[in-house]
Every structure is written in structure tokens, then in C-alpha cells.
Amino acid sequence: MSSVFEAIMLISFGFSWPVNAVKAYKLRTAKSTSLAFLLLIEVGYVCGILAKILSGNINYVIFFYILNFVIVSSNIIIYFRNRKLDKEAEKAAEARE
């Protein structure tokens, strides 16, 4: 039963990451995104995956850890894309001055 609750927790967290990725992609700015926060979340998912592997308790829940890790990774990629766009916008603004 604990695996069911663990999966529900991961699914609940997991719903927010695609929404965040789409929002960040559409906003085209990294100004409201914390890279440190995203990396900390990634470390947490890696630790969850390692805990499953090291305890020998590999079950369907590991899929949700991996899925969330991949989705947060996409958020990190979008962060760097948006940071590049922010720098380009700043250069364009400076050129207009």
C-alpha cells in the first residue's frame, strides 16, 4: 500500500512540471525561474531512484520517478533557452538606446 501512496505523491508533483514547462516556454524568459530549485528537485528524484534500486524495491513507482526527472530536465533545457533569449533581448534593448 505504501507504493500506491508514493506513486500518488509522485503523480501529484508530476502534474505541475509539464504545466511549468509550457508556461516557461511561452513566456520566453528565465527571470522567474530558479535553476538552483530545478537542480535540487532533480537531485531529489535521483535519490528516489537510487533508493528504489539500492533497497531492491524496484516496482512500478520507479517509472514515475524517471518520468518526473525527464520532465524537470525539460524545464532545465527551457531555462537555458529562455536565459539565452533574455540576453538577446537585453542586447537588442542596449542597441536601441
Coordinates of N, CA, C and O in Angstrom, one line a residue:
M1 N 0.8 -1.2 0.0 CA 0.0 0.0 0.0 C 0.9 1.3 0.0 O 0.5 2.3 -0.5
S2 N 2.1 1.2 0.6 CA 2.9 2.4 0.7 C 3.4 2.8 -0.7 O 3.5 4.0 -1.0
S3 N 3.5 1.8 -1.6 CA 3.9 2.1 -3.0 C 2.8 2.9 -3.7 O 3.1 3.8 -4.5
V4 N 1.6 2.6 -3.4 CA 0.4 3.3 -4.0 C 0.5 4.8 -3.6 O 0.4 5.7 -4.4
F5 N 0.7 5.0 -2.3 CA 0.8 6.4 -1.8 C 2.0 7.1 -2.4 O 1.9 8.3 -2.7
E6 N 3.1 6.4 -2.5 CA 4.3 7.0 -3.1 C 4.0 7.4 -4.5 O 4.4 8.5 -5.0
A7 N 3.4 6.5 -5.3 CA 3.0 6.8 -6.7 C 2.1 8.0 -6.7 O 2.3 8.9 -7.6
I8 N 1.1 8.1 -5.9 CA 0.2 9.2 -5.9 C 0.9 10.5 -5.6 O 0.7 11.6 -6.2
M9 N 1.9 10.5 -4.6 CA 2.7 11.7 -4.4 C 3.5 12.1 -5.6 O 3.5 13.3 -6.0
L10 N 4.1 11.2 -6.3 CA 4.9 11.5 -7.4 C 4.0 12.0 -8.6 O 4.4 12.9 -9.3
I11 N 2.8 11.4 -8.8 CA 1.9 11.8 -9.8 C 1.4 13.3 -9.5 O 1.4 14.1 -10.4
S12 N 1.1 13.5 -8.2 CA 0.7 14.9 -7.8 C 1.8 15.9 -8.2 O 1.5 17.0 -8.7
F13 N 3.0 15.6 -7.8 CA 4.1 16.5 -8.1 C 4.3 16.6 -9.6 O 4.5 17.7 -10.2
G14 N 4.2 15.5 -10.2 CA 4.4 15.4 -11.7 C 3.5 16.2 -12.5 O 3.9 16.6 -13.6
F15 N 2.3 16.4 -12.1 CA 1.3 17.2 -12.9 C 1.8 18.7 -13.0 O 1.5 19.3 -14.0
S16 N 2.5 19.2 -12.0 CA 2.9 20.6 -12.1 C 4.1 20.9 -13.1 O 4.2 21.9 -13.6
W17 N 4.9 19.9 -13.3 CA 6.1 20.1 -14.1 C 5.8 20.4 -15.6 O 6.4 21.3 -16.2
P18 N 4.9 19.6 -16.2 CA 4.6 19.9 -17.6 C 3.9 21.3 -17.8 O 4.2 22.1 -18.7
V19 N 3.1 21.7 -16.8 CA 2.4 23.0 -16.8 C 3.5 24.1 -16.7 O 3.4 25.1 -17.4
N20 N 4.4 23.9 -15.8 CA 5.5 24.8 -15.7 C 6.3 24.9 -16.9 O 6.7 26.0 -17.3
A21 N 6.6 23.8 -17.6 CA 7.4 23.8 -18.8 C 6.7 24.6 -19.9 O 7.3 25.4 -20.6
V22 N 5.4 24.4 -20.1 CA 4.7 25.1 -21.1 C 4.6 26.6 -20.8 O 4.8 27.4 -21.7
K23 N 4.4 26.9 -19.6 CA 4.3 28.3 -19.2 C 5.7 29.0 -19.5 O 5.7 30.1 -20.0
A24 N 6.8 28.4 -19.0 CA 8.1 29.0 -19.2 C 8.4 29.1 -20.7 O 9.0 30.1 -21.1
Y25 N 8.0 28.1 -21.5 CA 8.3 28.2 -22.9 C 7.6 29.3 -23.6 O 8.1 30.0 -24.4
K26 N 6.3 29.5 -23.2 CA 5.5 30.6 -23.8 C 6.0 32.0 -23.3 O 5.9 32.9 -24.1
L27 N 6.4 32.1 -22.1 CA 6.8 33.3 -21.5 C 8.2 33.8 -22.1 O 8.4 35.0 -22.2
R28 N 9.0 32.9 -22.6 CA 10.3 33.2 -23.2 C 11.2 34.0 -22.4 O 11.9 34.9 -22.8
T29 N 11.1 33.8 -21.0 CA 12.1 34.5 -20.1 C 12.4 33.5 -19.0 O 11.6 32.7 -18.6
A30 N 13.6 33.7 -18.5 CA 14.1 32.9 -17.4 C 14.0 33.6 -16.1 O 14.4 33.1 -15.0
K31 N 13.5 34.9 -16.1 CA 13.6 35.7 -14.9 C 12.8 35.2 -13.7 O 13.2 35.6 -12.6
S32 N 11.8 34.5 -13.9 CA 11.1 34.0 -12.7 C 11.4 32.5 -12.4 O 10.7 31.9 -11.6
T33 N 12.4 32.0 -13.0 CA 12.8 30.6 -12.8 C 14.1 30.5 -12.0 O 15.0 31.2 -12.3
S34 N 14.1 29.5 -11.1 CA 15.3 29.3 -10.3 C 16.0 28.0 -10.7 O 15.4 26.9 -10.5
L35 N 17.1 28.2 -11.3 CA 17.9 27.0 -11.7 C 18.3 26.1 -10.5 O 18.2 24.9 -10.6
A36 N 18.6 26.8 -9.4 CA 19.0 26.0 -8.2 C 17.9 25.2 -7.7 O 18.1 24.0 -7.3
F37 N 16.6 25.7 -7.8 CA 15.5 24.9 -7.4 C 15.3 23.7 -8.3 O 15.0 22.6 -7.8
L38 N 15.3 23.9 -9.6 CA 15.2 22.8 -10.5 C 16.2 21.7 -10.3 O 15.9 20.5 -10.3
L39 N 17.5 22.2 -10.1 CA 18.5 21.2 -9.8 C 18.3 20.4 -8.5 O 18.6 19.2 -8.5
L40 N 17.8 21.1 -7.5 CA 17.6 20.5 -6.2 C 16.5 19.4 -6.4 O 16.5 18.3 -5.9
I41 N 15.4 19.7 -7.2 CA 14.4 18.8 -7.5 C 14.9 17.6 -8.2 O 14.6 16.4 -7.9
E42 N 15.8 17.8 -9.2 CA 16.5 16.7 -9.9 C 17.2 15.8 -8.9 O 17.2 14.6 -9.1
V43 N 18.0 16.4 -8.0 CA 18.7 15.6 -7.1 C 17.8 14.7 -6.2 O 18.0 13.5 -6.0
G44 N 16.7 15.3 -5.9 CA 15.7 14.5 -5.1 C 15.1 13.3 -5.9 O 15.0 12.2 -5.3
Y45 N 14.9 13.5 -7.2 CA 14.4 12.4 -8.0 C 15.5 11.4 -8.2 O 15.2 10.2 -8.1
V46 N 16.7 11.8 -8.3 CA 17.8 10.8 -8.5 C 17.9 10.0 -7.2 O 18.1 8.8 -7.2
C47 N 17.8 10.7 -6.0 CA 17.9 10.0 -4.8 C 16.7 9.0 -4.6 O 16.9 7.9 -4.1
G48 N 15.5 9.4 -5.1 CA 14.4 8.4 -5.0 C 14.6 7.2 -5.9 O 14.3 6.1 -5.5
I49 N 15.2 7.4 -7.1 CA 15.5 6.3 -8.0 C 16.6 5.4 -7.3 O 16.4 4.2 -7.3
L50 N 17.6 6.0 -6.8 CA 18.7 5.2 -6.2 C 18.2 4.5 -4.9 O 18.6 3.3 -4.7
A51 N 17.3 5.1 -4.2 CA 16.7 4.4 -3.0 C 15.9 3.2 -3.4 O 16.0 2.1 -2.8
K52 N 15.2 3.3 -4.5 CA 14.5 2.1 -5.0 C 15.4 1.0 -5.5 O 15.2 -0.1 -5.1
I53 N 16.5 1.4 -6.2 CA 17.4 0.4 -6.7 C 18.2 -0.2 -5.5 O 18.3 -1.5 -5.4
L54 N 18.7 0.6 -4.6 CA 19.6 0.1 -3.5 C 18.8 -0.8 -2.5 O 19.3 -1.7 -1.9
S55 N 17.5 -0.5 -2.4 CA 16.7 -1.2 -1.4 C 16.2 -2.5 -2.1 O 15.6 -3.4 -1.4
G56 N 16.3 -2.6 -3.4 CA 15.8 -3.8 -4.1 C 14.3 -3.8 -4.2 O 13.7 -4.8 -4.6
N57 N 13.7 -2.6 -4.0 CA 12.3 -2.4 -4.1 C 11.9 -1.8 -5.4 O 11.3 -0.7 -5.4
I58 N 12.4 -2.4 -6.5 CA 12.1 -1.8 -7.8 C 10.7 -2.3 -8.2 O 10.5 -3.5 -8.4
N59 N 9.8 -1.3 -8.3 CA 8.4 -1.6 -8.8 C 8.0 -0.5 -9.7 O 8.8 0.3 -10.2
Y60 N 6.7 -0.5 -10.0 CA 6.1 0.5 -11.0 C 6.4 1.9 -10.6 O 6.4 2.8 -11.4
V61 N 6.6 2.2 -9.3 CA 6.8 3.6 -8.8 C 8.0 4.2 -9.4 O 8.1 5.4 -9.7
I62 N 9.1 3.4 -9.7 CA 10.3 4.0 -10.3 C 10.0 4.7 -11.6 O 10.7 5.6 -12.0
F63 N 9.0 4.2 -12.3 CA 8.6 4.8 -13.6 C 8.2 6.3 -13.4 O 8.6 7.2 -14.2
F64 N 7.5 6.6 -12.3 CA 7.1 8.0 -12.0 C 8.3 8.8 -11.6 O 8.3 10.0 -11.9
Y65 N 9.3 8.3 -10.9 CA 10.5 9.0 -10.6 C 11.2 9.4 -11.9 O 11.6 10.5 -12.0
I66 N 11.3 8.4 -12.8 CA 12.1 8.6 -14.0 C 11.3 9.6 -14.9 O 11.9 10.6 -15.4
L67 N 10.0 9.5 -15.0 CA 9.2 10.4 -15.7 C 9.3 11.9 -15.2 O 9.5 12.8 -16.0
N68 N 9.2 12.0 -13.9 CA 9.4 13.4 -13.3 C 10.7 13.9 -13.6 O 10.9 15.1 -13.9
F69 N 11.8 13.1 -13.5 CA 13.1 13.5 -13.7 C 13.3 14.0 -15.2 O 13.8 15.1 -15.4
V70 N 12.7 13.3 -16.1 CA 12.8 13.7 -17.5 C 12.0 15.0 -17.7 O 12.5 15.9 -18.4
I71 N 10.9 15.2 -17.1 CA 10.1 16.4 -17.3 C 10.8 17.6 -16.7 O 10.8 18.7 -17.3
V72 N 11.4 17.4 -15.5 CA 12.1 18.5 -14.9 C 13.4 18.8 -15.7 O 13.8 20.0 -15.9
S73 N 14.0 17.8 -16.3 CA 15.1 18.1 -17.2 C 14.7 19.0 -18.4 O 15.4 19.8 -18.8
S74 N 13.5 18.7 -18.9 CA 13.0 19.6 -20.0 C 12.8 21.0 -19.5 O 13.1 22.0 -20.2
N75 N 12.4 21.2 -18.2 CA 12.3 22.5 -17.6 C 13.7 23.2 -17.6 O 13.8 24.4 -17.8
I76 N 14.7 22.4 -17.3 CA 16.1 23.0 -17.2 C 16.5 23.4 -18.6 O 17.1 24.5 -18.8
I77 N 16.2 22.6 -19.6 CA 16.6 23.0 -21.0 C 15.9 24.2 -21.4 O 16.5 25.1 -22.0
I78 N 14.6 24.4 -21.1 CA 13.8 25.6 -21.4 C 14.4 26.8 -20.6 O 14.5 27.9 -21.2
Y79 N 14.9 26.6 -19.4 CA 15.5 27.6 -18.6 C 16.7 28.2 -19.4 O 16.8 29.4 -19.5
F80 N 17.6 27.3 -19.9 CA 18.7 27.8 -20.6 C 18.4 28.5 -22.0 O 19.0 29.5 -22.4
R81 N 17.4 28.0 -22.6 CA 16.9 28.6 -23.8 C 16.3 30.0 -23.5 O 16.7 31.0 -24.2
N82 N 15.6 30.1 -22.4 CA 15.0 31.4 -22.1 C 16.1 32.4 -21.6 O 16.0 33.6 -21.8
R83 N 17.1 31.9 -20.9 CA 18.2 32.7 -20.5 C 18.9 33.3 -21.7 O 19.2 34.5 -21.7
K84 N 19.1 32.5 -22.7 CA 19.7 33.0 -24.0 C 18.8 34.1 -24.6 O 19.3 35.1 -25.0
L85 N 17.5 33.8 -24.6 CA 16.6 34.8 -25.1 C 16.6 36.1 -24.3 O 16.5 37.2 -24.9
D86 N 16.7 36.0 -23.0 CA 16.8 37.2 -22.2 C 18.1 38.0 -22.5 O 18.0 39.2 -22.6
K87 N 19.2 37.3 -22.7 CA 20.4 38.0 -23.1 C 20.3 38.7 -24.4 O 20.8 39.8 -24.6
E88 N 19.7 38.0 -25.4 CA 19.5 38.6 -26.7 C 18.6 39.9 -26.6 O 18.8 40.9 -27.3
A89 N 17.5 39.8 -25.8 CA 16.6 40.9 -25.6 C 17.3 42.1 -25.0 O 17.1 43.2 -25.3
E90 N 18.2 41.8 -24.0 CA 19.0 42.9 -23.3 C 19.9 43.5 -24.4 O 20.0 44.8 -24.4
K91 N 20.6 42.8 -25.2 CA 21.5 43.3 -26.2 C 20.7 44.2 -27.2 O 21.1 45.3 -27.6
A92 N 19.5 43.7 -27.6 CA 18.7 44.5 -28.5 C 18.2 45.8 -27.9 O 18.2 46.8 -28.5
A93 N 17.9 45.8 -26.6 CA 17.5 47.0 -25.9 C 18.6 48.0 -25.8 O 18.4 49.2 -25.9
E94 N 19.8 47.5 -25.5 CA 21.0 48.3 -25.4 C 21.3 49.0 -26.8 O 21.7 50.1 -26.9
A95 N 21.1 48.2 -27.8 CA 21.4 48.7 -29.2 C 20.4 49.8 -29.6 O 20.8 50.7 -30.3
R96 N 19.2 49.8 -29.0 CA 18.2 50.8 -29.4 C 18.5 52.1 -28.6 O 18.0 53.1 -29.0
E97 N 19.2 52.0 -27.5 CA 19.5 53.2 -26.7 C 20.5 54.1 -27.3 O 21.3 54.1 -28.0

